[in-house]
């Protein structure tokens, strides 16, 4: 009889754990899931710069020193430009993708680079986007931002 009671006790514990887990799954709200092919769109509510670089593996970087150097420069200038453009009220995004989606108002556009895979996408509501290809220095990005967005140095 004791053996039966221990078995029943173990069975009830497992059943309770299963029911508790199932109720937690049912009751807890699930976040919306995005597919791997469609990352969330960047929302441009105001002046926005998107720096883009294709994804690369460590193996690719080891095999191609030019790509490695280009990536290092891209990351260095992206780091340097963040604070100055933020002070100008410009949003800055650094992406490592072959394409990205951007939403301005209710319009969502997918951007796929047509030339080099490295560059900068300048956008603000009410204005056609401006695209620059290649790695730009932080000074170049700020200069283009002033011209495109109509900002002035602060």
Tab-separated table of C-alpha atoms in Angstrom:
chain	number	residue	atom	x	y	z
A	1	UNK	CA	0.000	0.000	0.000
A	2	UNK	CA	2.836	2.369	0.835
A	3	UNK	CA	4.329	1.801	-2.629
A	4	UNK	CA	0.956	2.652	-4.224
A	5	UNK	CA	0.662	5.886	-2.229
A	6	UNK	CA	4.190	6.997	-3.214
A	7	UNK	CA	3.416	6.279	-6.869
A	8	UNK	CA	0.133	8.167	-6.654
A	9	UNK	CA	1.896	11.081	-4.944
A	10	UNK	CA	4.524	11.267	-7.730
A	11	UNK	CA	1.791	11.050	-10.383
A	12	UNK	CA	-0.172	13.896	-8.764
A	13	UNK	CA	2.970	16.072	-8.504
A	14	UNK	CA	3.687	15.605	-12.219
A	15	UNK	CA	0.069	16.273	-13.136
A	16	UNK	CA	0.074	19.460	-11.036
A	17	UNK	CA	3.297	20.653	-12.733
A	18	UNK	CA	1.870	19.969	-16.183
A	19	UNK	CA	-1.388	21.768	-15.398
A	20	UNK	CA	0.438	24.738	-13.855
A	21	UNK	CA	2.687	25.059	-16.914
A	22	UNK	CA	-0.250	24.734	-19.308
A	23	UNK	CA	-2.287	27.381	-17.483
A	24	UNK	CA	0.697	29.754	-17.463
A	25	UNK	CA	1.019	29.349	-21.232
A	26	UNK	CA	-2.677	29.986	-21.746
A	27	UNK	CA	-2.927	32.954	-19.381
A	28	UNK	CA	0.285	34.789	-20.204
A	29	UNK	CA	0.140	37.130	-23.192
A	30	UNK	CA	2.480	36.085	-26.000
A	31	UNK	CA	4.475	38.792	-27.746
A	32	UNK	CA	4.013	39.135	-31.477
A	33	UNK	CA	6.622	37.082	-33.270
A	34	UNK	CA	8.508	38.318	-36.298
A	35	UNK	CA	9.787	35.906	-38.874
A	36	UNK	CA	13.531	35.723	-39.430
A	37	UNK	CA	13.048	37.067	-42.943
A	38	UNK	CA	11.110	40.164	-41.900
A	39	UNK	CA	12.785	42.129	-39.117
A	40	UNK	CA	10.881	44.967	-37.541
A	41	UNK	CA	10.758	48.138	-39.625
A	42	UNK	CA	12.676	51.200	-38.463
A	43	UNK	CA	10.188	53.986	-37.817
A	44	UNK	CA	11.335	57.392	-39.064
A	45	UNK	CA	9.334	59.957	-37.068
A	46	UNK	CA	11.900	62.638	-37.812
A	47	UNK	CA	15.404	62.931	-39.232
A	48	UNK	CA	16.915	59.443	-39.358
A	49	UNK	CA	20.193	57.983	-40.604
A	50	UNK	CA	20.571	54.253	-41.191
A	51	UNK	CA	24.148	53.027	-41.624
A	52	UNK	CA	24.124	49.619	-43.326
A	53	UNK	CA	26.729	46.908	-43.830
A	54	UNK	CA	26.159	43.360	-45.080
A	55	UNK	CA	26.440	40.595	-42.501
A	56	UNK	CA	29.867	38.922	-42.593
A	57	UNK	CA	31.300	35.938	-40.750
A	58	UNK	CA	34.635	35.787	-38.941
A	59	UNK	CA	35.828	33.364	-41.596
A	60	UNK	CA	34.971	35.835	-44.377
A	61	UNK	CA	36.796	38.600	-42.510
A	62	UNK	CA	39.878	36.418	-42.040
A	63	UNK	CA	39.938	35.534	-45.751
A	64	UNK	CA	39.444	39.110	-46.953
A	65	UNK	CA	41.552	41.755	-45.176
A	66	UNK	CA	39.924	44.537	-47.250
A	67	UNK	CA	36.451	43.663	-45.927
A	68	UNK	CA	37.871	43.444	-42.421
A	69	UNK	CA	39.383	46.928	-42.729
A	70	UNK	CA	36.212	48.342	-44.289
A	71	UNK	CA	34.130	46.933	-41.429
A	72	UNK	CA	36.539	48.343	-38.832
A	73	UNK	CA	36.333	51.802	-40.429
A	74	UNK	CA	32.530	51.588	-40.708
A	75	UNK	CA	32.219	50.718	-37.006
A	76	UNK	CA	34.722	53.359	-35.910
A	77	UNK	CA	32.932	56.181	-37.735
A	78	UNK	CA	29.500	54.916	-36.636
A	79	UNK	CA	30.685	55.079	-33.024
A	80	UNK	CA	32.068	58.589	-33.492
A	81	UNK	CA	28.954	59.987	-35.198
A	82	UNK	CA	26.337	58.818	-32.656
A	83	UNK	CA	26.647	61.642	-30.130
A	84	UNK	CA	26.935	64.544	-32.595
A	85	UNK	CA	23.866	63.480	-34.615
A	86	UNK	CA	21.902	62.835	-31.439
A	87	UNK	CA	22.632	66.415	-30.362
A	88	UNK	CA	21.202	67.531	-33.715
A	89	UNK	CA	17.997	65.575	-33.019
A	90	UNK	CA	18.768	62.900	-35.605
A	91	UNK	CA	18.099	59.221	-34.947
A	92	UNK	CA	20.978	56.909	-35.911
A	93	UNK	CA	20.764	53.172	-36.627
A	94	UNK	CA	23.604	50.790	-37.466
A	95	UNK	CA	22.448	47.654	-39.304
A	96	UNK	CA	24.165	44.523	-40.552
A	97	UNK	CA	21.715	43.267	-43.166
A	98	UNK	CA	21.377	42.915	-46.935
A	99	UNK	CA	18.118	44.903	-46.782
A	100	UNK	CA	15.946	46.655	-44.237
A	101	UNK	CA	12.446	48.019	-43.861
A	102	UNK	CA	11.641	51.609	-42.973
A	103	UNK	CA	8.286	53.090	-42.038
A	104	UNK	CA	7.438	56.741	-42.595
A	105	UNK	CA	3.862	57.433	-41.511
A	106	UNK	CA	1.813	54.506	-42.761
A	107	UNK	CA	4.158	53.677	-45.656
A	108	UNK	CA	6.619	50.809	-45.221
A	109	UNK	CA	9.444	50.501	-47.747
A	110	UNK	CA	12.031	47.764	-48.111
A	111	UNK	CA	15.456	49.086	-49.073
A	112	UNK	CA	17.907	46.836	-50.912
A	113	UNK	CA	21.233	48.437	-51.845
A	114	UNK	CA	21.684	48.574	-55.610
A	115	UNK	CA	25.411	49.284	-55.674
A	116	UNK	CA	27.874	48.529	-52.927
A	117	UNK	CA	26.470	46.809	-49.874
A	118	UNK	CA	27.820	49.472	-47.495
A	119	UNK	CA	26.304	52.883	-47.075
A	120	UNK	CA	24.007	55.367	-45.378
A	121	UNK	CA	20.289	55.997	-45.827
A	122	UNK	CA	19.103	59.480	-44.830
A	123	UNK	CA	15.332	59.873	-44.417
A	124	UNK	CA	12.859	62.282	-42.873
A	125	UNK	CA	9.078	62.500	-43.278
A	126	UNK	CA	8.006	64.543	-46.295
A	127	UNK	CA	11.298	64.176	-48.140
A	128	UNK	CA	12.695	61.659	-50.626
A	129	UNK	CA	15.453	59.501	-49.060
A	130	UNK	CA	19.084	60.277	-49.784
A	131	UNK	CA	21.499	57.344	-50.112
A	132	UNK	CA	25.281	57.469	-49.920
A	133	UNK	CA	27.358	54.364	-50.711
A	134	UNK	CA	30.713	53.412	-49.254
A	135	UNK	CA	32.159	54.136	-45.826
A	136	UNK	CA	31.846	57.760	-44.761
A	137	UNK	CA	33.778	59.424	-41.978
A	138	UNK	CA	31.826	60.872	-39.071
A	139	UNK	CA	32.531	64.356	-40.463
A	140	UNK	CA	31.153	63.372	-43.874
A	141	UNK	CA	27.966	61.935	-42.313
A	142	UNK	CA	27.412	65.110	-40.293
A	143	UNK	CA	28.070	67.311	-43.331
A	144	UNK	CA	25.538	65.376	-45.439
A	145	UNK	CA	23.066	65.436	-42.529
A	146	UNK	CA	23.323	69.246	-42.330
A	147	UNK	CA	22.640	69.559	-46.055
A	148	UNK	CA	19.856	66.957	-46.275
A	149	UNK	CA	18.017	67.700	-43.018
A	150	UNK	CA	18.698	71.435	-43.042
A	151	UNK	CA	20.299	71.346	-39.610
A	152	UNK	CA	23.052	73.602	-38.434
A	153	UNK	CA	26.048	72.917	-36.223
A	154	UNK	CA	25.343	73.385	-32.519
